[in-house]
XYZ file of C-alpha atoms in Angstrom:
723
model
C -4.404 0.807 86.927
C -7.087 -1.486 86.735
C -8.472 -3.405 89.914
C -10.848 -6.332 89.773
C -11.635 -8.234 92.759
C -12.101 -12.150 92.620
C -15.658 -11.566 93.925
C -16.346 -9.482 90.698
C -14.833 -12.186 88.589
C -17.412 -14.654 90.240
C -20.135 -12.567 90.470
C -19.800 -12.194 86.106
C -19.108 -15.847 85.818
C -15.844 -14.721 83.952
C -14.575 -18.159 84.974
C -16.795 -20.023 82.605
C -15.513 -17.905 79.413
C -11.812 -18.829 80.402
C -12.735 -22.445 80.630
C -14.508 -22.301 77.311
C -11.397 -20.554 75.954
C -9.031 -22.929 77.832
C -10.787 -25.976 76.069
C -10.207 -24.469 72.567
C -6.389 -24.239 72.866
C -4.430 -27.190 71.251
C -1.674 -27.100 73.547
C -1.298 -27.782 77.654
C 0.389 -24.631 78.375
C -1.957 -22.678 76.221
C -5.055 -24.145 78.451
C -3.154 -23.191 81.478
C -2.558 -19.654 80.100
C -6.103 -19.248 79.112
C -7.529 -19.903 82.882
C -4.787 -17.505 84.198
C -6.529 -14.460 82.153
C -7.124 -11.278 83.928
C -7.782 -7.621 83.060
C -4.785 -5.753 81.622
C -3.615 -3.231 83.780
C -1.611 -1.370 80.963
C -3.570 0.125 78.361
C -1.054 -0.539 75.585
C -0.672 -3.844 76.383
C -4.487 -4.161 76.137
C -4.678 -2.669 72.854
C -2.278 -4.934 71.274
C -3.735 -7.957 72.813
C -7.278 -6.786 71.466
C -5.676 -6.039 67.936
C -3.700 -9.409 67.778
C -6.840 -11.419 68.465
C -8.897 -9.186 65.883
C -6.070 -9.844 63.447
C -6.167 -13.600 64.077
C -10.280 -13.319 63.399
C -9.378 -11.852 60.225
C -7.426 -14.830 59.262
C -10.543 -17.006 59.121
C -11.733 -14.971 55.863
C -8.778 -14.068 54.104
C -6.715 -16.303 51.820
C -3.488 -15.882 54.195
C -4.500 -18.581 56.968
C -1.893 -18.450 59.630
C 0.150 -21.482 60.009
C 0.212 -24.295 62.364
C 1.694 -23.458 65.955
C 0.935 -26.355 67.902
C 3.890 -27.894 69.853
C 4.522 -30.846 72.385
C 5.540 -29.284 76.009
C 9.278 -29.242 76.522
C 9.168 -27.591 80.023
C 10.208 -30.941 81.926
C 13.182 -31.150 79.155
C 14.144 -27.614 79.623
C 14.437 -28.042 83.526
C 16.809 -31.278 82.732
C 18.926 -29.510 80.111
C 19.280 -26.313 82.957
C 21.127 -28.938 85.298
C 24.796 -29.103 84.083
C 26.551 -32.249 82.775
C 22.866 -33.928 82.255
C 21.896 -35.126 78.875
C 18.588 -35.517 77.442
C 17.122 -38.304 75.603
C 17.103 -38.213 71.567
C 12.898 -37.755 71.626
C 13.715 -34.403 73.413
C 15.831 -33.077 70.775
C 13.117 -34.268 68.337
C 10.538 -31.875 70.000
C 13.128 -29.073 70.261
C 13.888 -29.320 66.444
C 10.196 -29.428 65.595
C 9.347 -26.618 68.025
C 12.314 -24.295 66.484
C 11.186 -25.150 63.157
C 7.386 -24.097 63.946
C 8.567 -20.953 65.246
C 10.571 -20.173 62.240
C 7.797 -21.002 59.884
C 5.673 -18.707 61.948
C 8.058 -15.847 62.102
C 8.730 -15.697 58.347
C 5.051 -15.948 57.637
C 4.269 -12.942 59.856
C 7.098 -11.140 58.441
C 5.870 -11.862 54.856
C 2.241 -10.679 55.698
C 2.911 -7.754 57.962
C 0.205 -5.684 55.923
C -2.488 -8.234 57.108
C -1.007 -8.800 60.640
C 0.881 -5.770 61.882
C 0.288 -6.476 65.577
C 1.024 -10.376 65.371
C 4.182 -9.576 63.442
C 5.462 -6.815 66.112
C 5.122 -9.596 68.775
C 6.835 -12.032 66.640
C 9.771 -9.656 65.802
C 10.412 -9.859 69.382
C 11.747 -13.433 68.938
C 15.132 -14.298 67.270
C 14.982 -16.694 64.155
C 17.556 -18.866 63.641
C 18.496 -22.279 62.332
C 21.388 -23.037 64.579
C 19.072 -25.335 66.699
C 17.647 -27.216 63.863
C 20.976 -27.617 62.231
C 22.903 -28.936 65.556
C 19.865 -31.639 66.167
C 19.515 -32.488 62.352
C 23.572 -33.341 62.189
C 22.744 -35.934 64.869
C 19.079 -36.968 64.954
C 17.264 -38.045 62.072
C 13.385 -37.159 61.397
C 12.302 -40.531 62.796
C 14.081 -39.733 66.033
C 16.923 -41.998 65.710
C 20.504 -41.165 65.892
C 22.337 -40.884 62.579
C 25.085 -43.545 61.424
C 27.576 -40.504 60.590
C 26.646 -38.564 64.153
C 30.269 -39.604 64.995
C 33.407 -41.314 63.293
C 33.461 -44.004 65.848
C 29.689 -44.401 65.502
C 29.890 -45.284 61.906
C 32.759 -47.948 62.691
C 30.794 -49.298 65.334
C 27.475 -50.008 63.388
C 29.709 -51.142 60.519
C 31.086 -54.069 62.816
C 27.676 -54.554 64.099
C 26.138 -55.064 60.534
C 28.911 -57.569 59.819
C 28.526 -59.336 63.020
C 24.709 -59.507 62.899
C 25.457 -61.253 59.176
C 27.698 -63.716 60.813
C 25.333 -64.487 63.452
C 22.405 -65.067 60.807
C 24.528 -67.228 58.370
C 25.978 -69.483 61.307
C 22.286 -69.776 62.839
C 20.886 -70.371 59.268
C 23.425 -73.408 59.058
C 22.781 -74.801 62.346
C 18.845 -74.401 61.734
C 19.371 -76.426 58.390
C 21.443 -79.159 60.041
C 19.394 -79.812 63.272
C 16.220 -79.781 61.135
C 17.393 -82.330 58.570
C 18.224 -84.381 61.504
C 14.535 -84.023 62.793
C 15.635 -82.509 66.161
C 13.523 -79.511 65.690
C 9.867 -78.707 66.525
C 7.590 -77.457 63.937
C 8.081 -73.821 64.979
C 11.701 -74.662 64.362
C 12.821 -71.091 65.784
C 12.199 -68.570 68.385
C 13.469 -65.535 70.089
C 14.519 -65.356 74.004
C 15.900 -62.216 75.413
C 15.944 -60.704 71.900
C 18.048 -63.816 70.684
C 17.695 -66.146 68.018
C 17.367 -69.591 69.436
C 16.394 -73.165 68.025
C 13.276 -74.757 68.995
C 14.431 -78.288 69.930
C 12.416 -81.179 71.030
C 13.129 -81.934 74.606
C 14.327 -85.531 73.957
C 17.126 -84.086 71.610
C 18.354 -81.336 73.785
C 21.746 -83.016 74.741
C 22.423 -83.915 71.157
C 22.442 -80.011 69.835
C 25.378 -78.250 71.027
C 24.846 -74.810 72.469
C 23.380 -72.839 75.105
C 19.931 -73.720 76.622
C 18.329 -70.356 77.223
C 14.826 -71.675 78.298
C 11.892 -74.066 78.207
C 8.294 -74.014 76.786
C 5.389 -74.053 79.493
C 4.969 -77.684 78.909
C 8.783 -78.500 78.525
C 8.187 -80.374 75.595
C 10.747 -77.794 73.982
C 14.148 -76.419 74.685
C 15.112 -73.175 73.504
C 18.927 -73.410 72.388
C 21.153 -70.878 70.820
C 23.631 -72.646 68.684
C 27.454 -73.145 69.767
C 28.467 -71.546 66.300
C 26.118 -68.579 66.832
C 27.207 -68.033 70.489
C 30.778 -66.481 69.446
C 29.198 -63.811 67.314
C 26.430 -63.143 69.627
C 28.934 -61.997 72.624
C 30.694 -60.057 69.871
C 27.397 -58.457 69.093
C 26.732 -57.788 72.440
C 30.026 -56.015 73.036
C 29.384 -53.754 69.962
C 26.028 -52.895 71.374
C 27.380 -51.830 74.711
C 30.100 -49.557 72.688
C 27.231 -48.165 70.456
C 25.194 -47.358 73.781
C 28.127 -45.693 75.256
C 28.996 -43.865 72.063
C 25.101 -42.696 71.663
C 25.602 -41.497 75.487
C 28.753 -39.605 74.341
C 27.095 -38.057 71.340
C 24.084 -37.091 73.400
C 26.188 -35.421 76.033
C 27.890 -33.388 73.788
C 24.538 -32.371 71.707
C 23.116 -31.061 74.984
C 26.125 -28.930 75.805
C 25.697 -27.412 72.221
C 21.981 -27.033 72.979
C 22.497 -25.402 76.457
C 23.314 -22.016 75.475
C 19.894 -21.708 73.584
C 17.736 -22.969 76.745
C 16.331 -19.264 77.435
C 15.837 -18.946 73.428
C 13.628 -22.343 73.304
C 11.787 -21.299 76.525
C 10.898 -17.964 74.763
C 9.784 -20.350 71.618
C 7.558 -21.920 73.744
C 6.251 -18.963 75.639
C 5.504 -17.304 72.277
C 3.660 -20.740 70.635
C 1.629 -20.943 73.657
C 0.794 -16.973 73.694
C -0.322 -17.566 69.945
C -2.374 -20.442 70.968
C -4.416 -18.525 73.448
C -4.876 -15.560 70.819
C -5.960 -18.452 68.489
C -8.286 -19.624 71.106
C -9.838 -15.984 71.698
C -10.048 -15.649 68.273
C -12.245 -18.939 67.660
C -14.313 -18.132 70.702
C -14.828 -14.592 69.066
C -16.245 -16.383 66.026
C -18.563 -18.446 68.066
C -20.094 -15.423 69.818
C -19.868 -13.130 66.700
C -17.267 -11.123 68.661
C -15.505 -8.125 67.729
C -13.514 -5.075 68.549
C -15.758 -1.895 69.349
C -14.250 1.534 69.245
C -12.002 2.578 72.504
C -12.620 5.905 73.377
C -10.960 8.516 75.866
C -13.952 10.361 76.647
C -16.117 8.739 79.701
C -18.760 6.963 77.607
C -20.247 3.249 77.326
C -22.270 2.481 74.331
C -23.251 -1.028 73.747
C -25.570 -1.633 70.918
C -27.229 -4.884 70.264
C -25.227 -6.419 73.314
C -25.455 -10.165 73.889
C -24.589 -12.317 76.936
C -21.790 -14.560 75.309
C -22.492 -17.654 77.977
C -26.418 -17.146 77.624
C -26.116 -16.521 73.781
C -24.046 -20.050 73.489
C -26.354 -22.031 75.674
C -29.688 -20.686 74.092
C -27.677 -21.491 70.594
C -27.411 -25.039 71.418
C -31.006 -25.387 72.637
C -31.973 -23.428 69.451
C -33.623 -20.861 71.499
C -33.665 -16.880 71.123
C -31.323 -14.531 73.165
C -32.499 -10.946 72.918
C -30.047 -8.356 72.449
C -29.655 -5.029 74.671
C -28.508 -1.735 73.883
C -27.278 0.133 76.815
C -25.435 3.675 76.846
C -23.856 5.538 79.869
C -22.411 9.097 79.414
C -21.379 11.990 81.612
C -24.888 13.231 81.139
C -26.437 9.723 81.895
C -24.119 8.299 84.165
C -26.278 5.988 86.192
C -29.157 3.727 85.263
C -31.799 2.298 87.544
C -33.679 -0.656 86.105
C -36.870 -1.460 87.858
C -39.838 -3.886 86.946
C -40.964 -7.359 87.941
C -38.757 -10.308 88.478
C -37.909 -12.697 85.697
C -37.778 -9.817 82.927
C -34.124 -9.800 82.468
C -32.851 -7.144 84.842
C -29.920 -9.284 86.405
C -28.984 -10.577 82.784
C -28.750 -7.007 81.588
C -26.685 -5.861 84.455
C -24.159 -8.745 83.979
C -24.133 -8.282 80.187
C -22.695 -5.008 80.497
C -20.457 -5.917 83.390
C -19.155 -9.249 81.571
C -18.577 -7.651 78.416
C -16.509 -4.611 79.883
C -14.268 -6.960 81.678
C -13.744 -9.415 78.649
C -12.750 -6.432 76.586
C -10.319 -5.095 79.373
C -8.847 -8.832 79.268
C -8.064 -8.636 75.839
C -11.241 -10.425 74.116
C -13.536 -9.773 71.466
C -17.246 -9.157 72.535
C -20.521 -9.795 70.775
C -21.812 -6.172 69.986
C -22.652 -4.146 66.904
C -19.795 -2.738 65.282
C -20.795 0.923 65.909
C -20.245 0.241 69.780
C -17.968 1.953 71.785
C -16.607 2.239 75.305
C -14.144 3.630 77.792
C -11.512 1.610 80.037
C -12.528 1.691 83.696
C -9.987 1.290 86.548
C -12.317 -0.533 88.596
C -15.209 -2.976 87.954
C -17.378 -3.463 91.674
C -20.127 -5.618 91.730
C -22.747 -6.927 94.121
C -24.966 -9.550 92.492
C -26.804 -12.593 93.606
C -27.058 -14.111 96.941
C -24.360 -12.722 99.228
C -25.127 -14.627 102.545
C -21.861 -15.876 104.106
C -22.148 -18.692 106.281
C -18.332 -19.232 106.891
C -18.614 -15.571 108.406
C -21.772 -15.920 110.070
C -23.022 -12.712 108.307
C -26.813 -12.297 107.254
C -27.441 -11.324 103.736
C -27.897 -7.596 104.901
C -24.721 -7.501 106.632
C -22.696 -8.833 104.022
C -24.014 -6.214 101.554
C -23.224 -3.472 103.905
C -19.577 -4.826 104.165
C -19.643 -4.687 100.545
C -21.194 -1.213 100.260
C -18.371 0.183 102.768
C -15.663 -1.478 100.299
C -17.785 0.490 97.519
C -17.276 3.694 99.340
C -13.853 3.286 99.942
C -12.899 2.588 96.056
C -15.583 4.540 94.139
C -14.324 7.245 91.996
C -14.968 8.862 88.586
C -13.505 5.915 86.848
C -15.308 3.199 88.415
C -18.325 1.178 87.160
C -20.534 -0.473 89.821
C -23.184 -2.954 89.144
C -25.803 -3.833 91.887
C -28.632 -6.259 91.830
C -31.308 -6.005 93.965
C -30.127 -2.673 95.618
C -31.216 -2.124 99.052
C -32.651 -5.326 99.665
C -32.286 -7.341 102.919
C -33.443 -5.148 105.624
C -36.591 -3.017 106.514
C -38.076 -1.687 103.065
C -38.237 2.060 104.644
C -34.728 1.892 106.258
C -33.234 -0.300 103.603
C -34.439 1.892 100.889
C -33.125 5.086 102.745
C -29.638 3.948 103.029
C -29.689 2.657 99.739
C -30.992 6.172 98.531
C -27.767 7.562 100.404
C -25.436 5.321 98.756
C -26.888 6.079 95.532
C -26.376 9.959 95.791
C -22.803 9.387 97.018
C -22.045 7.348 93.766
C -23.670 9.941 91.805
C -21.560 12.860 93.453
C -18.470 10.752 92.956
C -19.306 10.678 89.297
C -19.058 7.000 89.010
C -20.822 4.781 86.054
C -23.119 2.289 87.350
C -26.399 0.307 86.760
C -28.272 -0.861 89.451
C -31.463 -2.949 89.760
C -34.157 -2.186 92.439
C -38.007 -2.577 93.401
C -37.782 0.356 95.749
C -39.734 3.377 94.468
C -37.781 5.751 96.250
C -34.715 4.879 94.105
C -36.657 5.159 91.014
C -38.030 8.936 92.051
C -34.412 9.737 92.993
C -33.099 8.474 89.528
C -35.867 10.850 88.084
C -34.440 13.915 89.951
C -31.034 13.441 89.664
C -29.744 15.440 86.345
C -27.367 12.922 85.047
C -29.202 9.458 86.162
C -32.308 7.810 84.552
C -34.696 5.052 84.784
C -35.148 1.978 82.882
C -37.146 -0.983 82.563
C -37.462 -4.348 80.942
C -40.597 -4.425 78.598
C -43.874 -6.391 79.395
C -46.563 -7.096 77.365
C -49.203 -5.499 78.788
C -52.053 -8.135 78.221
C -50.097 -11.323 79.071
C -47.690 -9.839 81.389
C -45.122 -11.720 79.768
C -41.445 -10.284 79.637
C -40.113 -9.223 76.343
C -36.614 -8.988 77.564
C -36.007 -5.927 76.106
C -34.360 -2.814 77.906
C -35.985 0.430 77.631
C -34.250 3.456 78.965
C -36.010 6.583 80.162
C -39.004 5.335 82.105
C -39.342 3.273 85.719
C -40.839 -0.058 85.523
C -43.874 -1.114 87.660
C -43.411 -4.234 89.558
C -46.904 -5.317 88.380
C -47.337 -6.895 91.869
C -51.028 -7.093 91.778
C -51.378 -7.636 88.345
C -49.338 -10.663 88.409
C -50.818 -12.086 91.481
C -54.374 -11.663 89.654
C -52.654 -13.499 86.811
C -51.601 -16.313 89.196
C -55.068 -17.259 90.360
C -55.010 -15.070 93.534
C -58.600 -14.302 94.695
C -59.567 -10.443 93.684
C -60.805 -10.022 97.313
C -57.501 -10.720 98.906
C -55.780 -8.225 96.311
C -57.992 -5.487 97.312
C -57.548 -6.160 101.063
C -53.749 -6.152 100.091
C -54.031 -2.689 98.210
C -56.075 -1.198 101.439
C -53.188 -2.219 103.913
C -50.464 -0.021 102.017
C -50.346 3.676 101.316
C -52.556 4.975 98.699
C -50.100 7.276 97.181
C -47.795 4.083 96.609
C -50.211 2.234 94.710
C -51.425 5.182 92.632
C -47.450 5.700 92.190
C -47.229 2.033 90.826
C -50.224 1.843 88.972
C -49.404 5.277 87.025
C -45.985 3.585 85.937
C -47.586 0.458 85.010
C -50.074 2.427 82.606
C -47.235 4.212 81.482
C -45.446 0.964 80.649
C -48.456 -0.286 78.609
C -48.328 2.960 77.017
C -44.814 2.518 76.024
C -45.647 -1.223 74.900
C -48.261 0.173 72.546
C -45.877 2.905 71.127
C -43.530 0.108 70.616
C -45.774 -1.870 68.359
C -46.840 1.544 66.452
C -43.081 2.399 65.891
C -42.731 -1.465 64.733
C -45.567 -1.199 62.173
C -44.604 2.160 61.074
C -41.042 0.881 60.358
C -42.321 -1.902 58.289
C -44.638 0.464 56.580
C -41.628 2.853 55.858
C -39.505 -0.215 54.610
C -42.586 -1.396 52.041
C -42.679 2.130 50.801
C -38.901 2.460 50.183
C -39.434 -0.880 48.234
C -42.376 0.305 46.367
C -40.331 3.530 45.545
C -37.148 1.602 44.317
C -39.378 -0.655 42.130
C -40.863 2.608 40.388
C -37.693 3.879 40.071
C -36.345 0.899 38.151
C -39.996 1.083 36.082
C -39.231 4.747 35.002
C -35.518 4.162 33.848
C -36.794 1.299 31.731
C -39.436 3.420 30.084
C -37.115 6.352 29.709
C -34.697 3.915 27.899
C -37.426 2.654 25.665
C -38.619 6.139 24.611
C -34.853 7.134 24.106
C -34.803 3.904 21.391
C -37.990 4.626 19.975
C -36.853 8.275 19.347
C -33.832 7.047 17.772
C -35.717 4.563 15.692
C -38.129 7.477 14.562
C -35.321 9.558 13.473
C -33.463 6.961 11.686
C -36.966 6.258 9.914
C -37.660 9.888 9.178
C -34.006 10.200 7.223
C -34.533 7.256 5.536
C -38.288 8.722 4.256
C -36.595 11.665 3.440
C -33.749 9.940 1.163
C -36.671 8.013 -0.431
C -38.354 11.075 -1.509
C -34.821 12.548 -2.974
C -34.496 9.692 -4.716
C -38.098 9.495 -5.976
C -37.590 13.203 -7.389
C -34.368 12.147 -9.247
C -35.928 9.337 -10.916
C -39.119 11.354 -11.954
C -36.422 13.929 -13.407
C -34.377 11.078 -15.179
C -37.615 9.784 -16.248
C -38.744 13.370 -18.096
C -34.980 14.358 -19.316
C -33.001 10.917 -19.689
C -29.979 12.820 -18.609
C -27.834 9.986 -16.893
C -24.781 12.714 -16.241
C -27.400 14.895 -14.037
C -28.799 11.678 -12.423
C -25.213 10.477 -11.284
C -24.271 13.927 -9.931
C -27.557 14.379 -7.947
C -26.711 10.857 -6.423
C -23.273 11.694 -5.807
C -24.477 14.743 -4.068
C -26.730 12.720 -1.832
C -24.165 10.604 -1.091
C -21.458 13.246 -0.045
C -23.757 14.940 2.492
C -24.896 11.872 4.008
C -20.821 10.691 4.236
C -20.310 14.232 5.514
C -22.675 13.465 8.724
C -21.000 10.152 9.306
C -17.610 9.618 11.294
C -15.389 6.663 11.308
C -15.903 4.524 14.110
C -13.301 2.528 16.318
C -13.694 -1.194 16.743
C -15.190 -0.711 20.318
C -17.718 1.997 18.762
C -18.595 -0.497 16.101
C -19.066 -3.138 18.797
C -21.291 -1.051 20.939
C -23.386 0.297 17.924
C -24.115 -3.456 16.730
C -25.516 -4.402 20.039
C -27.584 -1.135 20.360
C -28.452 -2.009 16.555
C -29.631 -5.568 17.932
C -31.228 -4.136 20.372
C -33.554 -1.655 18.438
C -34.301 -4.861 15.919
C -35.729 -6.548 18.999
C -37.700 -3.405 20.143
C -38.952 -3.391 16.778
C -39.735 -6.926 16.272
C -41.743 -6.444 19.552
C -43.659 -3.344 18.431
C -44.450 -5.171 14.913
C -45.805 -7.902 16.819
C -48.011 -5.965 18.782
C -49.435 -3.976 15.639
C -50.090 -7.418 14.006
C -51.998 -8.553 17.124
C -54.097 -5.148 17.338
C -54.612 -5.912 13.509
C -55.800 -9.226 14.007
C -58.037 -7.802 16.839
C -59.530 -5.277 14.450
C -60.161 -7.774 11.770
C -61.926 -10.123 14.231
C -63.926 -7.225 15.615
C -64.915 -6.229 11.875
C -65.896 -9.776 11.202
C -68.294 -9.526 13.996
C -69.710 -6.136 12.725
C -72.430 -7.000 10.289
C -71.331 -6.280 6.658
C -72.999 -3.652 4.783
C -75.130 -4.559 1.864
C -73.084 -5.039 -1.446
C -73.731 -2.639 -3.930
C -73.321 -3.567 -7.753
C -70.351 -1.591 -9.142
C -70.690 0.304 -12.327
C -68.422 2.072 -14.710
C -67.475 5.524 -13.423
C -68.291 4.744 -9.708
C -65.633 5.810 -7.442
C -64.097 3.155 -5.234
C -61.258 2.262 -3.133
C -59.753 -1.061 -1.777
C -61.064 -2.493 1.226
C -57.458 -2.085 2.955
C -56.250 0.900 1.136
C -57.339 4.795 1.349
C -56.732 6.133 -2.255
C -59.773 6.452 -4.350
C -60.317 5.884 -8.037
C -62.629 5.630 -10.962
C -63.713 2.338 -12.687
C -62.796 2.706 -16.053
C -64.033 -0.492 -17.419
C -65.275 -4.055 -15.941
C -64.596 -7.115 -17.610
C -66.239 -10.451 -15.808
C -65.034 -9.836 -12.237
C -61.888 -7.594 -12.988
C -62.079 -3.805 -13.030
C -59.919 -1.260 -14.381
C -59.582 1.548 -11.919
C -58.142 4.992 -12.809
C -56.225 6.574 -9.709
C -55.398 9.745 -11.906
C -51.571 9.140 -12.129
C -51.866 5.399 -13.108
C -54.387 2.641 -13.667
C -54.809 -0.523 -11.827
C -56.694 -3.961 -12.529
C -58.131 -5.575 -9.505
C -60.685 -8.040 -8.349
C -64.169 -6.473 -8.048
C -64.296 -8.515 -4.933
C -61.501 -6.132 -2.999
C -63.149 -3.002 -4.080
C -65.315 -0.942 -1.844
C -67.992 1.516 -2.972
C -67.415 5.112 -1.975
C -69.721 7.322 -4.556
C -71.837 6.799 -7.589
C -71.080 8.460 -10.994
C -72.693 12.043 -10.614
C -74.483 12.724 -13.627
């Protein structure tokens, strides 16, 4: 069973969180409930609350947004309804019908989308679904909050008679208005209303000539407001009917109140359910603001908050557009207590409060701003001693108050307790206070409590280093500027940088040296050693950051190379396919050339056709019928191959052009006068032939198998005729 004192709630500023959530609520009851949130005492109820909030957060991003669950408060109406023989006004019943309808819509929605919102539906399934309340109210009250004409047979008759009498009132008034207006007895405004009755605006000088009842005068006395005599009779009749209508409506409302009274408790549960949903929605909206989520809740004693933000600080900095630094903190059975040391203004107290506040929020059913891989254990107690604890009312000094608090800690501290103490041991003589603080810390340690403390005392740093299941920690500082980096480093004590900070703030070096001589040399050396270690740690942090950046760059380069290799491999495969296809075509061309030559020699068509058919059959035997899908794929591949070939051809053309340009730059060989019998070749060819005859600028070149007539300009001298 969890036990949290008001002091702990105050120390961790829990009320600020509640005020923020309360402001987000839509209903008055929801706002009040939000301010009364306290940590859950039952684990099952806590887990339900956390999962309900988590489910509501998911509704912001999926397509099944939770319907409206706002309502008008009916608490006072329900109190009135609880009184026997009392009756409610029409507006109260309209609110109840709307409330009932809202609940019904929500119940049906959650039942339909149980897969998305199982825990919310589980809560909703405890509420009774009924349309009886709505039906009973809607039989009497319309959607505008008026009593229906057919609410009772008597009301039907009364309102029908009222309508008839109103018609007569208007008719008789209209006749009187026309009559006296034609006589010139009326003012320019002609008519008005007095006490909700139609009256003639008669000029004062003619008031005695108009028959009727004077109901009033204008401010100046120049106009008398008279109800015509002909209208008076019907007005009295209408008044009687209006009285009867009010009496009948009262009777109807009493009857309706008696009909709804049995559902009093159900209506209370409806209001309670919707206000609970309002608080869940507000917690979900708050979680959305602070990037809150539900970490893993474990049975083993372990707290691991990774990239944890202080929610109040995070929202304040977000508003100011400033950076909030997250902290990673871990407490386990093997590392139960952390002693944070280092100079002031480095963020020690914020780190302490972050852990306490997040644990408190989580155990109160709220999602917290941590990394999704975070996890924690549920503590029975959270004890705190943070801030200025001087009690003016009790006339206690800071130290006396803190000792009283430590006494409470000693009474309550056990293995399921988390304690958070800021500036542990301060307020008394450093030697004596430090010794007592050390004893308290040993006691907490032996009771296997989990805790975080901040201190400047060297003996506590040494103790944390000596105890197997405790450790030191410090807030990282820049070794040159001595500016805080607001990053918690576990495993090493922090120097107070007392003399370094003093020097930075302009304190004369001589005074600092005198101060150093006044204290024990061992302590100075100890603090200096810690400061050196912190500087080394800072350098290592920078190196680690640089290495991570280099590693990231190397990975990116590796990925790029993999992509390039894959592209090259793909191109090689396509080129191979193209090469194979070309080789096949060359082979077929050679076969056809052989068959053509045979036919040229023997002119045997039958053999020619047979050979062709044989080639076709052999080629067809290698083919198989492709499906429509395969044909499409093949077409796409062929297109890609054609595109690749075009690119290759274009590259070859470019190369040829470049060669031609280079050739043009090379000085031409002296031209040889060609004669019959010289061996020559075409300038862009390889075959060598002999000139048989020269006629003007043409030459007949014999290539052995055939002769060709070409321009002398296109021939290149190879060898002269051998004699």
